[in-house]
Short mmCIF file of C-alpha atoms in Angstrom, two decimals:
data_model
loop_
_atom_site.label_atom_id
_atom_site.label_comp_id
_atom_site.label_asym_id
_atom_site.label_seq_id
_atom_site.Cartn_x
_atom_site.Cartn_y
_atom_site.Cartn_z
CA UNK A 1 -70.09 5.48 -3.96
CA UNK A 2 -68.50 3.61 -6.76
CA UNK A 3 -66.38 5.90 -8.75
CA UNK A 4 -66.85 3.56 -11.83
CA UNK A 5 -70.38 4.80 -12.32
CA UNK A 6 -69.33 7.95 -13.99
CA UNK A 7 -67.07 6.10 -16.42
CA UNK A 8 -69.78 3.48 -17.22
CA UNK A 9 -72.37 6.11 -17.90
CA UNK A 10 -69.97 7.94 -20.30
CA UNK A 11 -69.13 4.61 -22.03
CA UNK A 12 -72.82 3.91 -22.46
CA UNK A 13 -73.49 7.36 -23.83
CA UNK A 14 -70.55 6.86 -26.15
CA UNK A 15 -72.07 3.65 -27.41
CA UNK A 16 -75.35 5.34 -28.32
CA UNK A 17 -73.42 8.17 -30.12
CA UNK A 18 -71.43 5.67 -32.17
CA UNK A 19 -74.59 3.86 -33.16
CA UNK A 20 -77.93 5.66 -32.69
CA UNK A 21 -79.61 2.84 -34.32
CA UNK A 22 -79.26 0.37 -31.52
CA UNK A 23 -82.30 -1.78 -31.52
CA UNK A 24 -81.57 -4.40 -28.97
CA UNK A 25 -79.64 -5.05 -25.75
CA UNK A 26 -78.70 -7.92 -23.55
CA UNK A 27 -76.57 -8.66 -20.68
CA UNK A 28 -73.51 -10.76 -21.07
CA UNK A 29 -72.59 -13.27 -18.39
CA UNK A 30 -69.35 -11.64 -17.12
CA UNK A 31 -69.62 -11.40 -13.37
CA UNK A 32 -66.28 -9.60 -12.72
CA UNK A 33 -64.26 -7.26 -14.94
CA UNK A 34 -61.59 -9.41 -16.52
CA UNK A 35 -59.99 -6.85 -18.89
CA UNK A 36 -59.28 -3.10 -18.65
CA UNK A 37 -61.84 -2.25 -21.41
CA UNK A 38 -65.50 -1.15 -21.57
CA UNK A 39 -68.16 -3.49 -20.57
CA UNK A 40 -70.15 -2.53 -23.48
CA UNK A 41 -70.11 -4.48 -26.69
CA UNK A 42 -71.61 -3.01 -29.85
CA UNK A 43 -72.17 -5.02 -33.00
CA UNK A 44 -74.74 -4.95 -35.74
CA UNK A 45 -76.93 -2.42 -33.83
CA UNK A 46 -77.09 -4.67 -30.81
CA UNK A 47 -75.51 -3.60 -27.40
CA UNK A 48 -74.20 -6.13 -24.98
CA UNK A 49 -73.67 -5.12 -21.25
CA UNK A 50 -71.38 -7.24 -19.04
CA UNK A 51 -73.49 -8.24 -15.96
CA UNK A 52 -71.01 -6.81 -13.41
CA UNK A 53 -71.58 -3.24 -14.78
CA UNK A 54 -75.20 -3.23 -14.58
CA UNK A 55 -75.54 -3.03 -10.67
CA UNK A 56 -72.96 -0.22 -10.66
CA UNK A 57 -74.49 1.73 -13.57
CA UNK A 58 -78.00 1.38 -11.96
CA UNK A 59 -76.93 2.50 -8.55
CA UNK A 60 -75.00 5.46 -9.99
CA UNK A 61 -77.90 6.65 -12.13
CA UNK A 62 -80.46 6.22 -9.36
CA UNK A 63 -78.29 8.43 -7.05
CA UNK A 64 -77.93 11.04 -9.64
CA UNK A 65 -81.66 11.05 -10.23
CA UNK A 66 -82.46 11.17 -6.51
CA UNK A 67 -79.98 14.22 -6.24
CA UNK A 68 -81.67 16.02 -9.04
CA UNK A 69 -85.05 15.28 -7.49
CA UNK A 70 -84.09 16.69 -4.19
CA UNK A 71 -83.32 20.13 -5.84
CA UNK A 72 -86.76 20.31 -7.42
CA UNK A 73 -89.21 22.55 -5.21
#
């Protein structure tokens, strides 16, 4: 499992806490991380997500949801 998933989910949660009025999101064409910073860009209630982070984040969240589902009788 990619250990970056935990950090990405925390960063995304932080973005929504900083601006609960986010009304749009889009992906940004960054295929690989180039800087040691969050892949989430927040400006004027718009959220940009660098492409490289989407696959990691979706996979991480899916694994967590499947884990929770396996514990439901």
